[in-house]
Coordinates of C-alpha atoms in Angstrom, one line a residue:
Chain O
X1 CA 1.4 18.5 5.3
X2 CA 4.3 17.2 7.4
X3 CA 7.5 16.7 5.5
X4 CA 10.0 13.9 6.1
X5 CA 13.7 14.8 6.1
X6 CA 13.9 13.1 2.7
X7 CA 11.2 15.3 1.0
X8 CA 13.8 17.2 -1.1
X9 CA 15.5 14.0 -2.2
X10 CA 12.2 12.6 -3.5
X11 CA 11.5 15.9 -5.4
X12 CA 15.0 15.7 -6.9
X13 CA 14.2 12.3 -8.2
X14 CA 10.9 13.5 -9.8
X15 CA 8.7 11.5 -7.5
X16 CA 4.9 11.9 -7.6
X17 CA 4.2 13.2 -4.1
X18 CA 0.9 12.7 -2.3
X19 CA -0.8 13.5 1.0
X20 CA -0.6 10.3 3.0
X21 CA -2.4 10.8 6.4
X22 CA -1.1 14.3 6.5
X23 CA 2.5 13.4 5.4
X24 CA 4.1 14.5 2.1
X25 CA 5.3 11.3 0.6
X26 CA 6.1 9.7 -2.7
X27 CA 3.5 7.3 -4.1
X28 CA 5.9 6.4 -7.0
X29 CA 9.1 7.4 -8.7
X30 CA 9.3 5.4 -11.9
X31 CA 6.0 3.5 -11.6
X32 CA 4.4 1.2 -9.1
X33 CA 4.9 -2.0 -11.1
X34 CA 8.5 -1.1 -11.9
X35 CA 9.3 -0.5 -8.2
X36 CA 7.4 -3.5 -7.0
X37 CA 9.3 -5.7 -9.4
X38 CA 12.6 -4.1 -8.4
X39 CA 12.0 -5.1 -4.8
X40 CA 11.1 -8.6 -5.7
X41 CA 14.1 -9.1 -8.0
X42 CA 16.8 -6.9 -6.6
X43 CA 16.4 -4.1 -4.0
X44 CA 14.2 -1.1 -3.2
X45 CA 14.4 1.6 -0.6
X46 CA 11.4 3.3 1.1
X47 CA 11.1 6.5 3.1
X48 CA 9.1 5.3 6.2
X49 CA 9.8 8.4 8.4
X50 CA 6.1 8.9 8.8
X51 CA 5.9 5.8 11.1
X52 CA 6.0 6.4 14.9
X53 CA 9.0 5.4 17.1
X54 CA 8.4 5.5 20.8
X55 CA 11.2 4.7 23.3
X56 CA 10.1 3.0 26.5
X57 CA 12.8 2.9 29.1
X58 CA 13.5 2.7 32.8
X59 CA 13.2 0.2 35.6
X60 CA 10.1 -1.9 35.1
X61 CA 9.7 -0.9 31.5
X62 CA 9.5 -4.6 30.4
X63 CA 6.7 -5.4 32.9
X64 CA 4.9 -2.2 32.0
X65 CA 4.9 -3.0 28.2
X66 CA 4.0 -6.6 28.9
X67 CA 0.8 -5.3 30.6
X68 CA -0.1 -2.7 28.0
X69 CA 0.6 -4.5 24.7
X70 CA 0.1 -8.1 23.6
X71 CA 3.9 -8.6 23.3
X72 CA 5.5 -10.2 26.5
X73 CA 8.3 -7.6 26.4
X74 CA 9.6 -8.5 29.9
X75 CA 10.5 -12.0 28.7
X76 CA 11.9 -11.3 25.2
X77 CA 15.6 -11.5 24.6
X78 CA 17.7 -8.4 24.0
X79 CA 18.4 -7.9 20.3
X80 CA 15.0 -9.2 19.3
X81 CA 11.8 -7.8 17.7
X82 CA 8.3 -9.0 18.3
X83 CA 5.1 -8.2 16.5
X84 CA 1.9 -7.6 18.4
X85 CA -1.0 -5.3 19.2
X86 CA -2.1 -2.4 21.4
X87 CA -5.7 -3.3 22.3
X88 CA -8.4 -1.4 24.1
X89 CA -10.5 -2.9 26.9
X90 CA -12.9 -4.4 24.3
X91 CA -9.9 -6.1 22.6
X92 CA -10.4 -3.7 19.6
X93 CA -7.1 -3.0 17.8
X94 CA -5.7 0.5 18.5
X95 CA -2.6 -0.4 16.5
X96 CA -0.4 -3.2 15.3
X97 CA 3.3 -2.7 16.2
X98 CA 6.7 -4.1 16.7
X99 CA 8.5 -4.0 20.0
X100 CA 12.3 -3.9 19.8
X101 CA 14.3 -4.9 22.9
X102 CA 17.5 -2.8 22.6
X103 CA 18.7 -3.5 26.2
X104 CA 17.3 -5.0 29.3
X105 CA 15.4 -1.8 30.2
X106 CA 15.3 -0.1 26.8
X107 CA 12.6 -0.8 24.3
X108 CA 11.6 0.9 21.0
X109 CA 8.0 0.5 20.0
X110 CA 7.4 1.1 16.2
X111 CA 3.9 2.1 15.3
X112 CA 1.8 3.3 12.4
X113 CA 1.7 7.0 11.5
X114 CA -2.1 7.5 11.5
X115 CA -2.5 5.9 15.0
X116 CA 0.7 7.3 16.5
X117 CA -1.1 10.0 18.7
X118 CA -3.8 7.5 19.9
X119 CA -1.0 5.1 20.8
X120 CA 0.8 7.7 22.9
X121 CA -2.4 8.5 24.8
X122 CA -3.0 4.9 25.6
X123 CA 0.6 4.3 26.6
X124 CA 0.7 7.4 28.8
X125 CA -2.6 6.6 30.4
X126 CA -1.3 3.3 31.8
X127 CA 2.2 4.5 32.7
X128 CA 3.9 3.0 35.7
X129 CA 6.3 4.9 38.1
X130 CA 10.0 4.6 36.9
X131 CA 9.0 4.1 33.3
X132 CA 9.9 6.8 30.8
X133 CA 8.1 7.2 27.5
X134 CA 9.7 9.3 24.8
X135 CA 8.4 9.9 21.3
X136 CA 11.6 10.0 19.2
X137 CA 9.8 10.1 15.8
X138 CA 11.1 13.5 14.8
X139 CA 14.7 13.0 15.9
X140 CA 15.0 9.6 14.4
X141 CA 14.4 9.0 10.7
X142 CA 13.5 5.6 9.2
X143 CA 14.0 3.9 5.9
X144 CA 13.3 0.4 4.7
X145 CA 15.7 -1.5 2.4
X146 CA 14.0 -4.6 1.0
X147 CA 14.8 -7.3 -1.6
X148 CA 17.1 -10.2 -2.3
X149 CA 20.1 -7.9 -2.7
X150 CA 19.3 -5.9 0.5
X151 CA 21.8 -7.7 2.8
X152 CA 24.7 -6.7 0.5
X153 CA 23.4 -3.2 -0.2
X154 CA 22.6 -2.4 3.5
X155 CA 26.0 -3.7 4.6
X156 CA 27.8 -1.5 2.0
X157 CA 25.6 1.5 3.0
X158 CA 26.5 1.2 6.6
X159 CA 30.0 -0.1 6.0
X160 CA 29.1 -3.0 8.4
X161 CA 28.5 -6.6 7.6
X162 CA 24.8 -7.3 8.3
X163 CA 24.5 -10.5 6.3
X164 CA 24.2 -12.6 9.4
X165 CA 21.5 -10.6 11.1
X166 CA 18.6 -13.0 11.4
X167 CA 14.9 -12.4 10.8
X168 CA 13.4 -10.3 13.6
X169 CA 16.8 -9.6 15.1
X170 CA 18.0 -6.1 15.8
X171 CA 21.3 -4.6 16.5
X172 CA 22.9 -1.2 16.9
X173 CA 25.5 -0.2 14.3
X174 CA 28.0 2.7 14.8
X175 CA 28.1 5.1 11.9
X176 CA 30.1 8.4 12.1
X177 CA 30.0 8.5 15.9
X178 CA 26.2 8.0 15.9
X179 CA 24.1 4.9 16.5
X180 CA 21.9 3.4 13.9
X181 CA 19.3 0.8 14.9
X182 CA 19.0 -1.9 12.2
X183 CA 16.5 -4.8 12.2
X184 CA 15.9 -7.6 9.8
X185 CA 12.3 -6.9 9.4
X186 CA 10.0 -5.4 6.8
X187 CA 6.7 -5.1 5.1
X188 CA 7.3 -6.6 1.6
X189 CA 7.7 -10.4 2.1
X190 CA 11.3 -10.1 0.9
X191 CA 14.5 -10.3 2.9
X192 CA 15.0 -6.8 4.1
X193 CA 16.0 -4.3 6.8
X194 CA 14.6 -1.4 8.6
X195 CA 17.0 1.4 9.6
X196 CA 16.5 3.9 12.3
X197 CA 18.9 6.8 11.7
X198 CA 19.5 10.1 13.4
X199 CA 17.7 12.7 11.3
X200 CA 20.9 14.6 10.4
X201 CA 22.4 11.5 8.7
X202 CA 19.4 10.2 6.8
X203 CA 19.9 12.0 3.5
X204 CA 23.4 10.6 3.3
X205 CA 22.3 7.1 4.1
X206 CA 19.5 7.3 1.6
X207 CA 21.6 8.6 -1.3
X208 CA 24.3 6.0 -0.5
X209 CA 22.0 3.1 -0.6
X210 CA 20.6 4.3 -3.9
X211 CA 24.1 4.6 -5.2
X212 CA 24.7 1.0 -4.2
X213 CA 21.8 -0.1 -6.3
X214 CA 18.6 0.2 -4.3
X215 CA 15.6 1.5 -6.4
X216 CA 13.7 4.3 -4.7
X217 CA 10.2 2.9 -4.1
X218 CA 7.0 4.6 -3.0
X219 CA 3.7 4.0 -1.2
X220 CA 2.1 2.4 -4.2
X221 CA 4.6 -0.4 -4.5
X222 CA 4.7 -0.7 -0.7
X223 CA 1.0 -1.5 -0.8
X224 CA 1.1 -4.0 -3.6
X225 CA 4.1 -5.7 -2.0
X226 CA 2.6 -6.0 1.5
X227 CA -0.7 -7.3 0.1
X228 CA 1.0 -10.0 -2.0
X229 CA 2.9 -11.0 1.2
X230 CA -0.4 -11.3 3.0
X231 CA 0.4 -8.5 5.5
X232 CA -2.4 -6.4 7.0
X233 CA -2.7 -2.6 6.9
X234 CA -4.1 -0.7 9.8
X235 CA -7.2 1.2 8.7
X236 CA -8.0 -1.6 6.3
X237 CA -7.7 -5.0 8.0
X238 CA -7.3 -3.6 11.5
X239 CA -9.3 -0.9 13.4
X240 CA -10.7 -0.5 16.8
X241 CA -13.9 -2.3 15.5
X242 CA -11.9 -5.4 14.9
X243 CA -10.3 -7.9 17.4
X244 CA -7.2 -10.1 16.6
X245 CA -9.5 -13.0 16.9
X246 CA -11.6 -11.9 13.9
X247 CA -8.5 -10.9 12.0
X248 CA -7.0 -14.4 12.6
X249 CA -3.9 -13.1 14.3
X250 CA -4.2 -15.1 17.6
X251 CA -0.8 -16.9 16.9
X252 CA 0.9 -13.7 18.1
X253 CA -1.0 -13.6 21.4
X254 CA -0.6 -15.7 24.6
X255 CA -4.1 -15.8 26.1
X256 CA -2.6 -17.1 29.4
X257 CA -1.1 -13.6 30.0
X258 CA -2.8 -10.5 31.3
X259 CA -2.6 -7.3 29.2
X260 CA -5.2 -4.7 28.3
X261 CA -8.0 -6.4 26.4
X262 CA -6.9 -10.0 27.4
X263 CA -10.1 -10.7 29.5
X264 CA -12.4 -9.7 26.6
X265 CA -10.3 -11.6 24.2
X266 CA -10.4 -14.8 26.3
X267 CA -14.2 -14.5 26.5
X268 CA -14.6 -13.9 22.8
X269 CA -12.3 -16.8 21.9
X270 CA -14.7 -19.1 23.7
X271 CA -17.5 -18.5 21.3
X272 CA -15.4 -17.9 18.2
X273 CA -15.4 -14.9 15.9
X274 CA -18.6 -13.7 14.3
X275 CA -16.7 -12.7 11.2
X276 CA -13.4 -13.8 9.8
X277 CA -10.7 -12.0 7.8
X278 CA -10.6 -14.0 4.6
X279 CA -7.8 -13.8 1.9
X280 CA -9.2 -14.2 -1.7
X281 CA -8.1 -14.2 -5.3
X282 CA -9.9 -13.0 -8.4
X283 CA -9.0 -14.4 -11.8
X284 CA -8.1 -11.7 -14.2
X285 CA -7.2 -8.1 -13.8
X286 CA -10.3 -6.4 -12.5
X287 CA -9.7 -5.7 -8.8
X288 CA -12.0 -5.5 -5.8
X289 CA -11.3 -2.4 -3.7
X290 CA -11.6 -1.4 0.0
X291 CA -15.3 -1.1 1.0
X292 CA -16.8 -3.3 -1.8
X293 CA -19.6 -5.5 -0.6
X294 CA -19.0 -9.3 -0.3
X295 CA -22.0 -11.4 -1.3
X296 CA -22.8 -15.0 -0.5
X297 CA -26.0 -16.6 -1.8
X298 CA -27.4 -13.3 -2.9
X299 CA -27.0 -11.7 0.5
X300 CA -24.5 -9.3 1.9
X301 CA -21.9 -11.3 3.8
X302 CA -19.2 -8.8 4.5
X303 CA -16.9 -6.3 2.9
X304 CA -13.5 -6.0 1.2
X305 CA -10.7 -4.4 3.3
X306 CA -8.0 -4.4 0.7
X307 CA -7.8 -5.4 -3.0
X308 CA -5.4 -4.9 -5.8
X309 CA -3.9 -6.3 -9.0
X310 CA -0.8 -8.3 -7.9
X311 CA 2.0 -7.5 -10.3
X312 CA 4.1 -10.6 -9.3
X313 CA 1.1 -12.9 -9.8
X314 CA -0.8 -11.5 -12.8
X315 CA -4.2 -11.7 -11.1
X316 CA -6.0 -9.9 -8.3
X317 CA -5.9 -10.5 -4.6
X318 CA -7.4 -9.1 -1.4
X319 CA -8.8 -9.5 2.0
X320 CA -12.5 -9.4 3.1
X321 CA -14.3 -9.8 6.4
X322 CA -16.9 -12.5 5.9
X323 CA -19.7 -13.5 8.3
X324 CA -18.5 -16.8 9.9
X325 CA -21.8 -18.6 9.6
X326 CA -22.5 -17.5 6.0
X327 CA -19.1 -18.3 4.7
X328 CA -18.6 -21.6 6.6
X329 CA -19.4 -23.8 3.6
X330 CA -18.2 -21.7 0.7
X331 CA -14.8 -21.4 -0.9
X332 CA -16.1 -18.8 -3.3
X333 CA -18.1 -15.6 -3.0
X334 CA -19.1 -12.6 -5.0
X335 CA -17.8 -9.0 -4.8
X336 CA -19.8 -6.0 -6.0
X337 CA -17.1 -3.5 -7.2
X338 CA -19.7 -0.8 -7.9
X339 CA -19.7 -1.6 -11.7
X340 CA -20.0 -5.3 -11.9
X341 CA -20.0 -8.5 -9.9
X342 CA -16.5 -10.2 -9.5
X343 CA -16.0 -13.8 -8.6
X344 CA -13.7 -14.3 -5.7
X345 CA -12.1 -17.6 -4.4
X346 CA -11.1 -18.0 -0.8
X347 CA -7.3 -18.4 -0.6
X348 CA -4.4 -18.5 1.8
X349 CA -1.6 -16.1 2.8
X350 CA 1.0 -15.4 1.7
X351 CA -0.4 -14.9 -1.8
X352 CA 3.1 -14.6 -3.2
X353 CA 5.7 -17.2 -2.3
X354 CA 9.3 -17.1 -3.3
Chain L
X1 CA 4.3 16.6 -28.0
X2 CA 0.6 16.6 -28.2
X3 CA -0.5 15.3 -31.6
X4 CA -1.7 18.0 -34.0
X5 CA -4.3 15.9 -35.7
X6 CA -6.4 15.1 -32.7
X7 CA -9.1 16.9 -30.6
X8 CA -9.1 16.8 -26.8
X9 CA -11.6 16.9 -24.0
X10 CA -11.5 18.3 -20.4
X11 CA -11.6 14.7 -19.1
X12 CA -8.4 14.0 -21.0
X13 CA -9.7 11.9 -23.8
X14 CA -8.4 12.4 -27.4
X15 CA -10.4 11.7 -30.5
X16 CA -9.4 11.3 -34.2
X17 CA -12.4 11.9 -36.5
X18 CA -12.4 10.4 -40.0
X19 CA -15.7 11.2 -41.7
X20 CA -18.3 9.3 -39.6
X21 CA -15.8 7.1 -37.8
X22 CA -13.7 8.1 -34.8
X23 CA -10.9 6.6 -32.7
X24 CA -10.8 7.4 -29.0
X25 CA -8.0 7.2 -26.4
X26 CA -6.7 8.9 -23.3
X27 CA -4.0 11.5 -23.3
X28 CA -0.4 11.2 -22.0
X29 CA -1.4 13.4 -19.1
X30 CA -4.2 10.9 -18.2
X31 CA -2.1 7.8 -18.4
X32 CA 0.6 9.4 -16.3
X33 CA -2.0 10.4 -13.6
X34 CA -3.4 6.9 -13.6
X35 CA -0.1 5.1 -13.2
X36 CA 0.5 1.5 -14.3
X37 CA -2.7 0.4 -16.1
X38 CA -3.7 -3.1 -15.4
X39 CA -7.0 -3.6 -17.2
X40 CA -9.3 -1.9 -19.7
X41 CA -13.0 -2.8 -19.7
X42 CA -15.0 -1.8 -22.8
X43 CA -18.3 -3.5 -22.0
X44 CA -20.7 -2.2 -24.6
X45 CA -19.7 -3.1 -28.2
X46 CA -22.5 -2.0 -30.6
X47 CA -24.0 0.2 -28.0
X48 CA -24.9 3.8 -29.1
X49 CA -23.4 6.4 -26.9
X50 CA -23.8 10.2 -26.5
X51 CA -20.9 12.5 -25.9
X52 CA -20.2 12.3 -22.2
X53 CA -21.4 8.7 -21.7
X54 CA -18.8 6.2 -20.3
X55 CA -17.3 4.0 -23.0
X56 CA -14.6 2.3 -21.1
X57 CA -13.2 1.8 -17.6
X58 CA -9.5 2.0 -17.2
X59 CA -8.1 0.2 -14.1
X60 CA -4.7 1.1 -12.7
X61 CA -3.1 -0.4 -9.6
X62 CA -4.6 2.4 -7.6
X63 CA -8.1 3.0 -8.9
X64 CA -10.6 2.6 -11.7
X65 CA -11.5 5.5 -14.0
X66 CA -14.2 6.1 -16.6
X67 CA -13.4 7.1 -20.1
X68 CA -16.1 9.3 -21.7
X69 CA -17.2 9.5 -25.4
X70 CA -16.0 12.8 -26.9
X71 CA -18.6 12.6 -29.6
X72 CA -21.9 10.8 -30.3
X73 CA -21.7 7.4 -32.0
X74 CA -21.8 3.6 -31.7
X75 CA -19.0 1.7 -30.1
X76 CA -17.8 -0.4 -33.0
X77 CA -14.5 -2.0 -31.8
X78 CA -12.3 -2.3 -28.8
X79 CA -8.5 -2.4 -29.2
X80 CA -7.8 -6.1 -29.2
X81 CA -4.2 -5.8 -28.1
X82 CA -5.1 -4.2 -24.8
X83 CA -6.4 -7.4 -23.3
X84 CA -2.9 -8.9 -23.1
X85 CA -1.0 -5.6 -23.0
X86 CA -2.8 -2.9 -21.1
X87 CA 0.5 -1.2 -20.6
X88 CA 0.3 0.0 -24.2
X89 CA -2.0 2.7 -23.0
X90 CA 0.9 3.9 -20.7
X91 CA 3.6 3.6 -23.3
X92 CA 1.8 4.7 -26.5
X93 CA -1.4 6.5 -25.5
X94 CA -1.9 8.3 -28.8
X95 CA -0.8 5.3 -31.1
X96 CA -1.1 1.6 -30.2
X97 CA -2.8 2.4 -26.9
X98 CA -6.0 3.6 -28.6
X99 CA -9.0 2.3 -26.7
X100 CA -12.0 2.0 -29.1
X101 CA -13.4 3.0 -32.4
X102 CA -16.8 4.6 -32.9
X103 CA -19.0 4.5 -36.0
X104 CA -22.1 6.6 -36.9
X105 CA -20.3 9.6 -35.4
X106 CA -22.1 12.9 -35.0
X107 CA -21.0 16.0 -33.2
X108 CA -23.0 16.8 -30.1
X109 CA -25.1 20.0 -30.1
X110 CA -22.7 21.8 -27.8
X111 CA -19.2 20.5 -28.5
X112 CA -16.5 20.9 -25.9
X113 CA -13.7 19.5 -28.0
X114 CA -10.4 21.4 -27.7
X115 CA -7.7 21.9 -30.3
X116 CA -4.2 20.8 -29.4
X117 CA -3.2 24.4 -28.4
X118 CA -6.3 24.8 -26.3
X119 CA -5.7 21.4 -24.5
X120 CA -2.1 22.4 -23.8
X121 CA -3.3 25.7 -22.3
X122 CA -5.9 23.8 -20.3
X123 CA -3.1 21.6 -18.9
X124 CA -0.9 24.6 -18.1
X125 CA -3.8 26.2 -16.2
X126 CA -4.0 23.1 -13.9
X127 CA -6.4 21.1 -16.0
X128 CA -9.5 22.5 -14.4

């Protein structure tokens, strides 16, 4: 397994460690519900070093990225982050990602860990002269600080006032003669920050933010938080078998632009998606899980991509792909969890609202 | 730490036998492995079970796991407090977090029940 620079810190805290896509990471420290609640009510800190960070720089880097991902990088302001997709020619999702414009010709693309290698292959395959691609994932560590108290705690940790950094803005903060990239972004549905820190400084930054009151939080809470916030997870809601059209993410895409997959997407948008990513709730505490069959009128109509008990809500939530025709007139459907049939109601995201 | 008056199984259930009644739960090791427990399903009250049959399904945030009957019997009662407070299984697995009671209890022909010392040893050896 690959270890993050914070592996020893997690062990010191007695975290339960697991193999997450080949990475040695904490699933929990004190308990998933505890950590989830800490993030919702105060502040939690997550080791997210396993994610990929790719620098795209040089003359024409903006135009290059605009042609390769769905984000119009060439036309975004410096100091801003934008969410989008890396698609293949069939408009299948290779990854979902965030593009950071750090300077006119300097971009950082933040990607998922399991898809990192495939992303680099695709980016390099379409490289243009003058553009430089550098994978900085091992020299740059990453942590997320999330929760209502995160502006204060992050500011104290970096000895720099970040309380006015706006949502999806990014800036570079000087810390001990090094540069730390900070963005007001996250994966929890709370106010929060993502910090990109030179590897040599990360243990200090981590322990400092815990000292200022952040609760160390693991992958288990990260998943319940993102699901409550209605956020998709690659490998569950997204894969190369799925287009942003089926997933319902077209609001992030400008179909007037040209990028890899745009032609196919324009064509598919004309006829509408054959299946739709559908948020649902289940009364009670018995959860649906990834892979469970969704049933409408006694027939298989799709499958669950994510499901869990929602600690901040007290009932169960999830996502499922449902056949568009079969689900057109129902706002309920059934889920076979392998032991019994659960009754699901079509819902809206976010599941949890502040 | 492991109660002396209980017997244990390799699938981390404990059982307290009182004549031909028994109380069944999961061990501290099991609750810790499962994490925060969100729901307990005991579907078959009054159903006769043999040792090794599933008597309950414990759901945690991450997964659902079966709980197996340590002895033969009939499922007589499910712990009524767990419907509202499934966390009792985490906080008090040997006490208020009991899962169900069996009646008409008989020992199976080949019993795999362990004494507290044997269970502790089993855990030390990696619970295999």
